[in-house]
Coordinates of C-alpha atoms in Angstrom, one line a residue:
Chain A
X420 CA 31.8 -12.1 -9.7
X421 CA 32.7 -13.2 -13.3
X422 CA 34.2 -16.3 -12.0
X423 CA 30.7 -16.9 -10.7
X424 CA 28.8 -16.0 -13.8
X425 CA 31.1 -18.3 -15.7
X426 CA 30.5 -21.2 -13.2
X427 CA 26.5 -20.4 -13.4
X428 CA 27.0 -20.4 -17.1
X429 CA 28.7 -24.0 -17.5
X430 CA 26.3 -25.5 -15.3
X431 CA 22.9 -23.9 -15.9
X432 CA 23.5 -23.0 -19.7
X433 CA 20.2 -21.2 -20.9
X434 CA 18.6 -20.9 -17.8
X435 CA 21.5 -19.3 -15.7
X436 CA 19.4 -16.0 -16.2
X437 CA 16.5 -17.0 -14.4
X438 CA 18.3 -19.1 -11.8
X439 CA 20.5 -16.3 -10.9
X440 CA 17.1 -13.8 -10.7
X441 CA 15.8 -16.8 -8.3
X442 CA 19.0 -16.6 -6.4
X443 CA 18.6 -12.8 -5.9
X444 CA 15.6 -13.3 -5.1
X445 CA 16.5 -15.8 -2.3
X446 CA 19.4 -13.4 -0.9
X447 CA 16.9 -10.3 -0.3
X448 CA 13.5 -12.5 1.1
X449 CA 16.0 -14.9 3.2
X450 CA 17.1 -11.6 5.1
X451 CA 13.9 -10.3 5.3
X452 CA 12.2 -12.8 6.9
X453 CA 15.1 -13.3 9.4
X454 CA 14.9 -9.1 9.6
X455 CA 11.0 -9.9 10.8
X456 CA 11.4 -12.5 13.1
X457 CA 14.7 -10.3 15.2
X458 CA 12.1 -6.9 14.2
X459 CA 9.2 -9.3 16.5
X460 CA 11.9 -9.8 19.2
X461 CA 13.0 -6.1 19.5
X462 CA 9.8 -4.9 19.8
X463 CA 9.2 -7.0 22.6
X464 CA 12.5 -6.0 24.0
X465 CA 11.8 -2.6 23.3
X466 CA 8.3 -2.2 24.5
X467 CA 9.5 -4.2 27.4
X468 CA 12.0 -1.8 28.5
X469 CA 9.8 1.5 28.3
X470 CA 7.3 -0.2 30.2
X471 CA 9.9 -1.2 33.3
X472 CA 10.0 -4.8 32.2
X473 CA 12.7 -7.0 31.0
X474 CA 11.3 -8.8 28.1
X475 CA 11.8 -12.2 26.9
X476 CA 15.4 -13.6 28.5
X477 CA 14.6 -17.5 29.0
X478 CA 15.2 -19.2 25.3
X479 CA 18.9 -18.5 24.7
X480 CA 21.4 -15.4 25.8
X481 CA 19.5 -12.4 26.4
X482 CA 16.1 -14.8 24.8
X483 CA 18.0 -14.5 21.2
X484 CA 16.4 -17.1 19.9
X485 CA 13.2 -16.6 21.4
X486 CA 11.9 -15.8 17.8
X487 CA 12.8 -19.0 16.3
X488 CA 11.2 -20.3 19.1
X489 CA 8.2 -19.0 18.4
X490 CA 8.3 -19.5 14.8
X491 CA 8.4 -23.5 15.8
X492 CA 5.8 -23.4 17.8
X493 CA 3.5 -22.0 15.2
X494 CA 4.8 -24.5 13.1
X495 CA 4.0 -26.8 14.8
X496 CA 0.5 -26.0 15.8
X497 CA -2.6 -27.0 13.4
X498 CA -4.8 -24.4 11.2
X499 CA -8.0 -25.2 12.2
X500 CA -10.5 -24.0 9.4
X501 CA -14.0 -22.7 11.0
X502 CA -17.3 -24.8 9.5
X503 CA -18.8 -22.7 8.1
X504 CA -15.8 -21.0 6.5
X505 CA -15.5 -20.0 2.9
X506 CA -12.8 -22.8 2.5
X507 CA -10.8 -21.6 -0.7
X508 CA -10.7 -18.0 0.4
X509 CA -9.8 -18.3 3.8
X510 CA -6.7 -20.0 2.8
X511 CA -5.7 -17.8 0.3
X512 CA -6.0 -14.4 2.1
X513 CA -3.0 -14.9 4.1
X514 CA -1.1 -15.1 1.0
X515 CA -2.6 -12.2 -0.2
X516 CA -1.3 -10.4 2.3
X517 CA 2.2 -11.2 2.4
X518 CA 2.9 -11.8 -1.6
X519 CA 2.6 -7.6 -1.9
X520 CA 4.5 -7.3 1.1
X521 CA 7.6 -9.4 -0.5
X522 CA 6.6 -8.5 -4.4
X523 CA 7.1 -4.7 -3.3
X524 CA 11.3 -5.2 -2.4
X525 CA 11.7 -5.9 -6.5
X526 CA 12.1 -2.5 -6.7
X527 CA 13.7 -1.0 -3.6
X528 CA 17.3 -0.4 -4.5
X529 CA 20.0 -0.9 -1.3
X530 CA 22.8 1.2 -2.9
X531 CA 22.4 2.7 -6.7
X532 CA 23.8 -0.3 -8.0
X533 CA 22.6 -3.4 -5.5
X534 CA 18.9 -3.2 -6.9
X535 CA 16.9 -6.5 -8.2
X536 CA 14.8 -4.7 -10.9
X537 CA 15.7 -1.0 -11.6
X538 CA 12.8 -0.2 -13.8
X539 CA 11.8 3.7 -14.6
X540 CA 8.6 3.5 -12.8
X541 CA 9.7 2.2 -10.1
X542 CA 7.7 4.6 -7.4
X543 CA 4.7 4.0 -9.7
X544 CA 5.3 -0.3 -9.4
X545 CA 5.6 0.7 -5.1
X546 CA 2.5 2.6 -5.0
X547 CA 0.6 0.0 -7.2
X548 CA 1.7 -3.1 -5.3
X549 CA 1.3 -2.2 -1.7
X550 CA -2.2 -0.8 -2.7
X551 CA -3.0 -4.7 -2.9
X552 CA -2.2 -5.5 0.4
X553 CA -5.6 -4.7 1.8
X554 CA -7.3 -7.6 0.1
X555 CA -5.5 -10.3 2.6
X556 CA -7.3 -8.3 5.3
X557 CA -11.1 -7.9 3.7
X558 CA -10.8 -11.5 2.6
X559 CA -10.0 -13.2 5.7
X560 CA -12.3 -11.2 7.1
X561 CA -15.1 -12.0 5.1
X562 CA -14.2 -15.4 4.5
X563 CA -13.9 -16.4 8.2
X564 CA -17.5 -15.7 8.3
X565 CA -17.5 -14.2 12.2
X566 CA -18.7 -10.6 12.8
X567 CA -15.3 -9.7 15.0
X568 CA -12.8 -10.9 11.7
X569 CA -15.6 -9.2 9.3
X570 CA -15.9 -5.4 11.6
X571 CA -12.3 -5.5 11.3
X572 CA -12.1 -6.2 8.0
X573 CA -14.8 -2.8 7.0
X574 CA -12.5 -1.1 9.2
X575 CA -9.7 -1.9 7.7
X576 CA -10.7 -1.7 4.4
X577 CA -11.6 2.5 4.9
X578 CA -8.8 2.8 6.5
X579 CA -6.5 1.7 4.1
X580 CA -8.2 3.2 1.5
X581 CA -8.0 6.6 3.5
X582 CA -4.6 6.7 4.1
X583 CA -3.1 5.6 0.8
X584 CA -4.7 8.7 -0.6
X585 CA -2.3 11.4 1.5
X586 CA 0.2 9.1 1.0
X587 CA -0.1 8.8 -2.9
X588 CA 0.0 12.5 -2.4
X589 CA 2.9 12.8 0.3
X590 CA 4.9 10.7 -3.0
X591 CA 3.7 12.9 -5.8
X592 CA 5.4 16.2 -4.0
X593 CA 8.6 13.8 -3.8
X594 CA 8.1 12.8 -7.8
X595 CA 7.8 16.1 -8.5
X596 CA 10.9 17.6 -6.8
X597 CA 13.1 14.9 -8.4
X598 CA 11.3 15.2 -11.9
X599 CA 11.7 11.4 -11.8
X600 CA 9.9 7.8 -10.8
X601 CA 13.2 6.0 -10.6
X602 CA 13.6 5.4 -6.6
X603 CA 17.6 5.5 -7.6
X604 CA 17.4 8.9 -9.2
X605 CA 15.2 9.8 -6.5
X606 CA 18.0 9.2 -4.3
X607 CA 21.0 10.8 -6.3
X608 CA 19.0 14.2 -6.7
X609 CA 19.2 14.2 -2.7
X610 CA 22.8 14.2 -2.7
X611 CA 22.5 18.1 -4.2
X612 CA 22.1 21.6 -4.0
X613 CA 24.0 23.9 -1.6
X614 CA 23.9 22.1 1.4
X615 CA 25.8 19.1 0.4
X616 CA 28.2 21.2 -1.4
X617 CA 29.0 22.4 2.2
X618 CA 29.4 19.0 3.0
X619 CA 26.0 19.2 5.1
X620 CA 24.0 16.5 2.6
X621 CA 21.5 15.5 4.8
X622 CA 20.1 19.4 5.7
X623 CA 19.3 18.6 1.5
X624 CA 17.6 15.6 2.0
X625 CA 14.2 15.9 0.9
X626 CA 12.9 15.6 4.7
X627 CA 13.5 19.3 5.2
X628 CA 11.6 20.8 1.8
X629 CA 8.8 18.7 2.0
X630 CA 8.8 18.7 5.6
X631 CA 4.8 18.7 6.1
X632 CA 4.9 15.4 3.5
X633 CA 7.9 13.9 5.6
X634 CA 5.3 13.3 8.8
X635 CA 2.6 13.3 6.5
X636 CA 4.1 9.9 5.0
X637 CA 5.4 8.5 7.7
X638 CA 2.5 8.6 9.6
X639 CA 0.6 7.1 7.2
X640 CA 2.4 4.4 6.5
X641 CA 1.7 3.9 10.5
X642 CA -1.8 3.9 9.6
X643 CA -1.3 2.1 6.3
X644 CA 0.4 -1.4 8.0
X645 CA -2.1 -1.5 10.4
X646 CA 0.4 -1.1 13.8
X647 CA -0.9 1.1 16.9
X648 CA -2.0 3.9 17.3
X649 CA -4.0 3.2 13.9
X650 CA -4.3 -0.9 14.8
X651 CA -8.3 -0.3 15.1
X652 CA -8.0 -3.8 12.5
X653 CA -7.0 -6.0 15.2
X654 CA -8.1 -4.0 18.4
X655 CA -8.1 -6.8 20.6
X656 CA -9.8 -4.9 23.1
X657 CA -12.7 -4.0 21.3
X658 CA -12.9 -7.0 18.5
X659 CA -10.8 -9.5 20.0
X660 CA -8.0 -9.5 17.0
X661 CA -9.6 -8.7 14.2
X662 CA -9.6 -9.9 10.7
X663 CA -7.3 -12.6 12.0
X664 CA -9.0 -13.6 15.4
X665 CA -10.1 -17.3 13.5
X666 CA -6.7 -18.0 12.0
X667 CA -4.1 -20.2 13.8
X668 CA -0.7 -21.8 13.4
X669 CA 0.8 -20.8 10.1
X670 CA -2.0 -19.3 8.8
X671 CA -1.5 -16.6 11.5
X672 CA 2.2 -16.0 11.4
X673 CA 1.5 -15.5 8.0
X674 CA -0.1 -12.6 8.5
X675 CA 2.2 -11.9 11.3
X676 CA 5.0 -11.6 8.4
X677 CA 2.6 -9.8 6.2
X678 CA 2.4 -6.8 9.1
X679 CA 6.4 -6.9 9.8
X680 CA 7.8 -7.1 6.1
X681 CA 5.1 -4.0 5.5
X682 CA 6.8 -2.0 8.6
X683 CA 10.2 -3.0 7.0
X684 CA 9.0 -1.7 3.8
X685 CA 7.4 1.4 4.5
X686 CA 10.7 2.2 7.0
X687 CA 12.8 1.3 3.8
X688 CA 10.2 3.4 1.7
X689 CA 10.6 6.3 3.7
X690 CA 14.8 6.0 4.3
X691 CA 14.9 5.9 0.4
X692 CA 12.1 8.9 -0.6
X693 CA 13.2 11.6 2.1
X694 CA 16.0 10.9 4.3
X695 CA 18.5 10.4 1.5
X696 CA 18.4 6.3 1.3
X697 CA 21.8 5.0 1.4
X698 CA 23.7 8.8 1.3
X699 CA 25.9 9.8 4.0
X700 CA 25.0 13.0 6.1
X701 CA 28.3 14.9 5.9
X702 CA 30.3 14.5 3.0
X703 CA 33.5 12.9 4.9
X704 CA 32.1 9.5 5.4
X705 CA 31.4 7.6 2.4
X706 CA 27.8 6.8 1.0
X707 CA 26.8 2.8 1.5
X708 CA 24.3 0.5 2.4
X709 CA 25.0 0.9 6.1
X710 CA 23.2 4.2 6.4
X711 CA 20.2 2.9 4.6
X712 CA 20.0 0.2 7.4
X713 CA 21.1 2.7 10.3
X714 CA 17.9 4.9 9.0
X715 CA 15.7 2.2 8.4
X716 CA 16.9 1.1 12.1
X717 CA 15.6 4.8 13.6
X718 CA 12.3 4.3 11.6
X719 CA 11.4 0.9 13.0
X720 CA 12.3 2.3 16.2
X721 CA 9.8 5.1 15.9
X722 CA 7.1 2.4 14.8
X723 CA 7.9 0.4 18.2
X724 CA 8.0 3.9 20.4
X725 CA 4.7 4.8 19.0
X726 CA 3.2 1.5 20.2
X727 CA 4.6 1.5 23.4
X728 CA 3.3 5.0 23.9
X729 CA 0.2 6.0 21.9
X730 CA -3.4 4.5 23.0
X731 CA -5.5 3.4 20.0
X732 CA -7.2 6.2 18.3
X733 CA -11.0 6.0 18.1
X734 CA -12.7 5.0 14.6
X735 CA -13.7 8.5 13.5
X736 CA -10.9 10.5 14.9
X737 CA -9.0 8.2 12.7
X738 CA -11.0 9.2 9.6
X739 CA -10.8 12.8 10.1
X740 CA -7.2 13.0 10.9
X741 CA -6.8 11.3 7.1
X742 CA -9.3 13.3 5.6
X743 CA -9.7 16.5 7.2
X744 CA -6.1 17.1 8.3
X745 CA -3.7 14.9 6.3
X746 CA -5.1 15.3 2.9
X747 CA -6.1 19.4 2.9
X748 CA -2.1 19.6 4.6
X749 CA -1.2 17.3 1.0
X750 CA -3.5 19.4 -1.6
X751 CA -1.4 23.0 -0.2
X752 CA 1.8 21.4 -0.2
X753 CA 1.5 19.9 -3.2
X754 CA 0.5 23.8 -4.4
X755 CA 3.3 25.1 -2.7
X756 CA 5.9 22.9 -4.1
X757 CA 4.6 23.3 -7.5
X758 CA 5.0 27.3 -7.7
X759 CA 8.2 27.3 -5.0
X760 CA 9.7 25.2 -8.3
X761 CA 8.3 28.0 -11.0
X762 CA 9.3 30.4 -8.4
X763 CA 13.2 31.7 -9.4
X764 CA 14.0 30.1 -5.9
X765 CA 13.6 27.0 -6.5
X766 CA 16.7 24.3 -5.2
X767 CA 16.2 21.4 -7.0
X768 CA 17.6 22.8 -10.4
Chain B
X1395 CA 7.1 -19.3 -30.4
X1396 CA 8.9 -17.4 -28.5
X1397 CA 9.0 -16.7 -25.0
X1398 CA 7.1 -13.4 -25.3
X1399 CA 4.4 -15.5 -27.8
X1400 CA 4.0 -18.4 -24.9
X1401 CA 3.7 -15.5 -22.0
X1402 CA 0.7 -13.5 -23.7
X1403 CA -1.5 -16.7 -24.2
X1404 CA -0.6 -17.7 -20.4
X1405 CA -2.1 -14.3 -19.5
X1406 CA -4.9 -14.1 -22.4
X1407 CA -6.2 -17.7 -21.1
X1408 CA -6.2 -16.4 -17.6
X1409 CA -7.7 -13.3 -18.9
X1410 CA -11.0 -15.3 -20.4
X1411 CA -11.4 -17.7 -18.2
X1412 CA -11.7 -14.8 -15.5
X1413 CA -13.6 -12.9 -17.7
X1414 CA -16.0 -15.9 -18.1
X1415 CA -15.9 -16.0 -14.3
X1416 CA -17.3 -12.8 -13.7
X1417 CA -20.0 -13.3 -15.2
X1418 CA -20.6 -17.1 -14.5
X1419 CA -20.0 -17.3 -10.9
X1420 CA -22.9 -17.9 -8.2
X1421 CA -21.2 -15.9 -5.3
X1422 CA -21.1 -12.5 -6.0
X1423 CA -17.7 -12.3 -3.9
X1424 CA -16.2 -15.0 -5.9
X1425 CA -17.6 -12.8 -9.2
X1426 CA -15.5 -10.0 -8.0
X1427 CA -12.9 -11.5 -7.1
X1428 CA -12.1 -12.7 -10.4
X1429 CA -12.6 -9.0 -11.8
X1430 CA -9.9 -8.2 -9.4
X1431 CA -7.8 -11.1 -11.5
X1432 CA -9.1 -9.9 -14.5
X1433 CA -7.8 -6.5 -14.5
X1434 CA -4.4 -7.4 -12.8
X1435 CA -3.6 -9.6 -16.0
X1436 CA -4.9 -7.1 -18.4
X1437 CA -1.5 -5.2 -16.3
X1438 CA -0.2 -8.0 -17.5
X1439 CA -0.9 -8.1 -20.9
X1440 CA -0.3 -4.4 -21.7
X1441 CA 2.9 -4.8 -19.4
X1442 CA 4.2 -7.0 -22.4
X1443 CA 2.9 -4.5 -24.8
X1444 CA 5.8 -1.8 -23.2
X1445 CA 3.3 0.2 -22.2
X1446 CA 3.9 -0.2 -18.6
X1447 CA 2.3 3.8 -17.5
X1448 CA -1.2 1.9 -18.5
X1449 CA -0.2 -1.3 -17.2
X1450 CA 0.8 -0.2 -13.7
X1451 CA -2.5 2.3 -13.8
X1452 CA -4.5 0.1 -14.3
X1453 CA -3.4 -2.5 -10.9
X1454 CA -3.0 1.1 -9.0
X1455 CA -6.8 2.3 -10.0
X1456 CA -8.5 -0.4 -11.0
X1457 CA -7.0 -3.1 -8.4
X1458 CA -6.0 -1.3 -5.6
X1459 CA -9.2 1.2 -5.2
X1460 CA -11.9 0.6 -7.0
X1461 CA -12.7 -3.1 -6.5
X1462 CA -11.4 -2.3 -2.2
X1463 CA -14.8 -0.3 -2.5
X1464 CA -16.7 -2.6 -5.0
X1465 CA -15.8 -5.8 -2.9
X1466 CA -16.6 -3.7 0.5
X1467 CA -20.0 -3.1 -0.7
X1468 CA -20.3 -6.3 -2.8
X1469 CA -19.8 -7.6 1.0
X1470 CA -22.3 -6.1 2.7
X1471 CA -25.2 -6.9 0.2
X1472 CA -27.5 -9.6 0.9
X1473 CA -28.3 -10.9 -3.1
X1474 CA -30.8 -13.2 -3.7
X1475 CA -29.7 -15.6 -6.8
X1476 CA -33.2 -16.4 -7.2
X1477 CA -34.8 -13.3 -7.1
X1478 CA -32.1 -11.6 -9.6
X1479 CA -32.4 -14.6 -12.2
X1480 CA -36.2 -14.0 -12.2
X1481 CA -36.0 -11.3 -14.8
X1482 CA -33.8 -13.0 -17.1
X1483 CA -35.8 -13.8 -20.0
X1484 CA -37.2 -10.0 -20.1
X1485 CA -33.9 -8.4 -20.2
X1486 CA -32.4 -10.6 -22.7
X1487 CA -32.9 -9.2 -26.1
X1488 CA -32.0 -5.4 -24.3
X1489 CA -29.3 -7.5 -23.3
X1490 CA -28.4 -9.4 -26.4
X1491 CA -28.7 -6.0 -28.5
X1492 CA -26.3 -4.2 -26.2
X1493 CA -23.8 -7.6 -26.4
X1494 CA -23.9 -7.2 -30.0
X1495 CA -23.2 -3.9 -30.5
X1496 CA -20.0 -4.0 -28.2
X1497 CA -18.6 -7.0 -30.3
X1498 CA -19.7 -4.6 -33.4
X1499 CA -17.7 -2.1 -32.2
X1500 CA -14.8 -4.3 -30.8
X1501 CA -14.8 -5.4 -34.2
X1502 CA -14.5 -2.4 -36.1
X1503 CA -11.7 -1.0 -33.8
X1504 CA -9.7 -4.0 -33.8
X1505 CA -10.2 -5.2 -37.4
X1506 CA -9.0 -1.9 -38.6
X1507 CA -5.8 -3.4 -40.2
X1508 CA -8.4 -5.5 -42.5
X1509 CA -10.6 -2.5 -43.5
X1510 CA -7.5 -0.7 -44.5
X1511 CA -7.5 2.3 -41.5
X1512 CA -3.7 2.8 -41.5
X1513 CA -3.2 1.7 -37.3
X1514 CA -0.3 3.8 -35.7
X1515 CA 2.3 1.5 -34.8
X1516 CA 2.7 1.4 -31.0
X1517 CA 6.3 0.9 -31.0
X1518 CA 8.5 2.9 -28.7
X1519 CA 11.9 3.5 -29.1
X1520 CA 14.4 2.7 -26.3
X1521 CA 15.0 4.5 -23.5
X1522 CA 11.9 6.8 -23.5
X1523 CA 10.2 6.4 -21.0
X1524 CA 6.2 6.3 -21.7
X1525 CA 5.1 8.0 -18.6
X1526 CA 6.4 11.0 -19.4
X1527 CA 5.5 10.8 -22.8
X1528 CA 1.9 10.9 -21.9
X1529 CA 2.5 13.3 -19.3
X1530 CA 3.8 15.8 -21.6
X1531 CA 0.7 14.8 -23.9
X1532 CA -2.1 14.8 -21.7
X1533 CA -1.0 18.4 -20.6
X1534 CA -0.4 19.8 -24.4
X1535 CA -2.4 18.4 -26.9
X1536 CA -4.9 16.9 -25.0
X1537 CA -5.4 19.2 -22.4
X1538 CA -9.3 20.1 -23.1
X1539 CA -10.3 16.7 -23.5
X1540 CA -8.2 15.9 -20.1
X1541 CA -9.5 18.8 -18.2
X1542 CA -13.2 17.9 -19.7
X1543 CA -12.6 14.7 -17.7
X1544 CA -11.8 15.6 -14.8
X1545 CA -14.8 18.2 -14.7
X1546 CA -17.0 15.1 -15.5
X1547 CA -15.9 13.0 -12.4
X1548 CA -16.0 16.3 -10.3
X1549 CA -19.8 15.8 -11.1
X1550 CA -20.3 12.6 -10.3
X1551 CA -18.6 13.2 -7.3
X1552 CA -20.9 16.0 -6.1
X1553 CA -23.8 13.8 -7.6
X1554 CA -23.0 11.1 -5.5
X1555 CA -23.4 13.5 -2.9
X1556 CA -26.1 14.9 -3.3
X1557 CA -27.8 11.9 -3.5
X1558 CA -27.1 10.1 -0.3
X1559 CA -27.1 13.3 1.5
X1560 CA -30.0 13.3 4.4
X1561 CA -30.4 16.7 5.6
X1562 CA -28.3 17.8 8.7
X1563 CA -27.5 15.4 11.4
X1564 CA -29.6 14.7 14.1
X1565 CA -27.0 12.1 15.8
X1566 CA -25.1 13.1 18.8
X1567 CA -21.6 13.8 18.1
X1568 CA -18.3 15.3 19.2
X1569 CA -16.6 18.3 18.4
X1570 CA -12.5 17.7 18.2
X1571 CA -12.1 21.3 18.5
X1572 CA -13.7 21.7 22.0
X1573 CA -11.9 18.2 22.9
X1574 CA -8.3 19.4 22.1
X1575 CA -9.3 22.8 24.0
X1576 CA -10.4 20.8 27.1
X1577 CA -7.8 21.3 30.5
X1578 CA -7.5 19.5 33.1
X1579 CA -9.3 21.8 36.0
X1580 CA -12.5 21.9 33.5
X1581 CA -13.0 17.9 34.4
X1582 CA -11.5 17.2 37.6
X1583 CA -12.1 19.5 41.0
X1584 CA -9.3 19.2 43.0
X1585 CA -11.1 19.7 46.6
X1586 CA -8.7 20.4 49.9
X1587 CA -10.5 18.2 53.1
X1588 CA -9.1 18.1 56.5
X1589 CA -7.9 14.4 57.1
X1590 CA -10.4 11.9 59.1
X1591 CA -9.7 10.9 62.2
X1592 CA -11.2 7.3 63.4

């Protein structure tokens, strides 16, 4: 590692710093955006399978690269701007959606030292970044200037909006359990209390505690990427696809991106916040970043099972799930975390 | 200059010429929009000033709820240039009068140092972390002002209801409860029918 510094130093000089923040950069997006395109082929594989099919098994062994495939072809294929199309706007949204998406792994550490930027408010930066990746979806909508892209832009819009509230609240029981912002501390005060004294560290994960927020958060973050059963955005039975129905080529699989890099995120989000990040379960296996993929593995799965196996809620039960049961189940827990900590039986000492 | 010197007039210039923006453009979409890009580099700005609590409040308030809500309705208006510019000459000298007083008061506030207000210094010392700090503040010494506040948007809140509130509904609608209560045998008759013979 010095060796490399040195040699990044000789030819560089000054600007080794920046170059070598550029390179990590490079080493976390690169992944990610080869995580999204296999994440686009497992889903197909997956969904495939639960619904007695086989899936795609021409382009390659098993259709491996039937991904890159894909990514060609949409390449390849022209963005056709509509006329009357609010030029500027309409290209920019798709970039609106997926700079959050990307700008938001800054912050997620992978072990508590591999980490790009490990800033104290880290959970604070999250929370305030992905919170922007609803303008990609209101301004294409608006900007393609059809009434399918626009309905599913309103819709999305008070969705978002809805869900981001129980889970701002689902994070501020975590925040307040581990009387810190920093998603690395967040993770250390996981591995105590009792339980991992026994050995037993993931029954003091904060998934049990704050179980309520646990589902709470997860199933928002279903909600907040858009994917089915919350995918009322893009509904393509009702409004064709959406916010994105006049986008082609790489305009599209922009957005495509966007939606994947979010699931990776919030799967990431929610590995790190209450199933103990890159921790071990049982004290004779050592921590690393394996685990944090293996649960960010199980989540993603969930996210594919759901689709396979939900039907699309209907607009309003959508908005009284998030605001007649999600966020009244937040505002107790949050009560009930707050005195179980005053309380002289409170764990997380 | 330094490299801090060089980054805060990057992000003032952006700052005014979204500013100016908001206020200059013909689309009101497009006039949001850069009040979206207006706050995020005020983040920006105060992010260089260390206070990054504010700076990071600011993008999760102000960027990330607010102007969803603002641009949503901003949206669905149909605004009439014309009509709106109609009125222009009445409302400028209310207009001009409030201007001036906000660059009085800008004034007073900022040229402190010059009228000889002794400004506290804003610097922080490492390692503290400035969210916590205000934390600990905002429920100490401030806590009257702070719980005053929040009493104040509790009222708006139940003003804006009151406002837009209609009466009871007169719509059809569905009641979850009785849906999740619903079996089966309640829908569909199962009847038993000697088979047909042709």
């Amino acid at each position: 590692m010095d060796a490399l510094m040195n040699f990044g130093q000789g030819i560089f000089g000054g600007a080794w710093p920046a170059v070598w923040a550029l390179v990590k950069i490079v080493l976390i997006v690169a992944p990610m955006m080869l995580g999204v395109a296999y994440l686009t082929y497992f889903e197909r594989k997956v969904i495939g399978y639960m619904q007695v099919r086989i899936g795609p098994n021409r382009v390659g062994p098993w259709g491996l690269i039937q991904p890159i495939a894909d990514g060609l072809k949409l390449l390849m294929k022209e963005i056709i701007v509509p006329a009357t199309a609010n030029k500027g706007i309409f290209v920019i949204a798709p970039m609106l959606a997926i700079a959050p998406a990307l700008a938001a792994w800054a912050v997620v550490p992978f072990t508590d030292s591999l980490v790009l930027a490990n800033i104290d408010a880290s959970l604070l930066y999250i929370m305030a970044i992905t919170s922007m990746g609803v303008y990609g979806i209101i301004l294409s909508g608006w900007a393609s200037n059809s009434k399918y892209a626009f309905l599913g832009a309103m819709r999305s819009a008070a969705q978002m909006v809805s869900y981001e509230i129980s889970m701002g609240f689902s994070l501020i029981c975590v925040l307040m359990v581990s009387n810190s912002l920093n998603l690395v501390e967040i993770v250390n005060i996981q591995n105590q209390g009792r339980f991992a004294d026994w050995g037993l560290s993931f029954l003091s994960w904060n998934w049990l505690p704050l179980f309520p927020m646990f589902l709470v958060y997860l199933i928002s973050g279903v909600a907040e990427t858009n994917r089915a059963p919350f995918d009322v955005a893009e509904g393509e039975s009702e409004i064709v696809a959406g916010f994105h129905v006049e986008y082609s080529g790489m305009a599209f699989a922009v957005f495509f991106l966007a939606e994947y890099a979010n699931m990776i995120l919030v799967s990431a989000l929610t590995a790190i916040m209450f199933l103990g990040g890159w921790l071990s379960p049982v004290g004779f296996l050592p921590d690393g970043i394996l685990w944090l993929f293996a649960k960010m593995s199980a989540i993603l799965f969930l996210f594919l099972w759901f689709r396979a196996t939900f039907p699309r809620y209907r607009y309003d039960q959508l908005m009284r799930l998030g605001w007649k049961v999600f966020l009244p189940i937040c505002l107790i827990w949050l009560v009930v975390v707050g005195v179980w900590m005053m309380s002289p039986l409170n764990i997380w000492k | 200059m330094d490299f801090q010197t060089g980054v805060f007039y990057f992000l003032s210039a952006i700052l005014i010429f979204a500013s100016l923006r908001v206020i200059t453009a013909r689309n009101p979409v497009h006039a949001a929009l850069h009040l979206i890009l207006a706050f995020f580099t005020c983040g920006g700005i105060w992010a260089l000033l260390q206070a990054e609590f504010l700076a990071i409040a600011i993008i999760l308030v102000y960027v990330g709820a607010v102007m969803v809500l603002f641009l949503f309705v901003v949206m669905m208006l149909d605004i009439n240039i014309d009509r709106i510019r109609q009125g222009f000459w009445n409302y400028l000298p209310l207009g001009a009068l409030l201007g001036l007083l906000m660059v009085m008061e800008m004034g007073l506030v900022l040229g402190s140092k010059y009228f000889q207000v002794p400004a506290a210094e804003a610097m922080v010392p490492a390692g503290v972390s400035n969210t916590k700090t205000i934390g600990a503040l905002m429920f100490t010494d401030y806590v009257y002002p702070f719980e005053l506040a929040s009493l104040i948007l509790l009222v708006g809140m139940i003003a804006a209801i009151v406002l837009t509130y209609r009466g009871p509904k007169k719509s059809k609608y569905t009641n979850p409860n009785q849906q999740v209560f619903v079996k089966a045998k309640d829908r569909v008759r199962v009847l038993q029918m000697p088979v047909e013979k042709d």
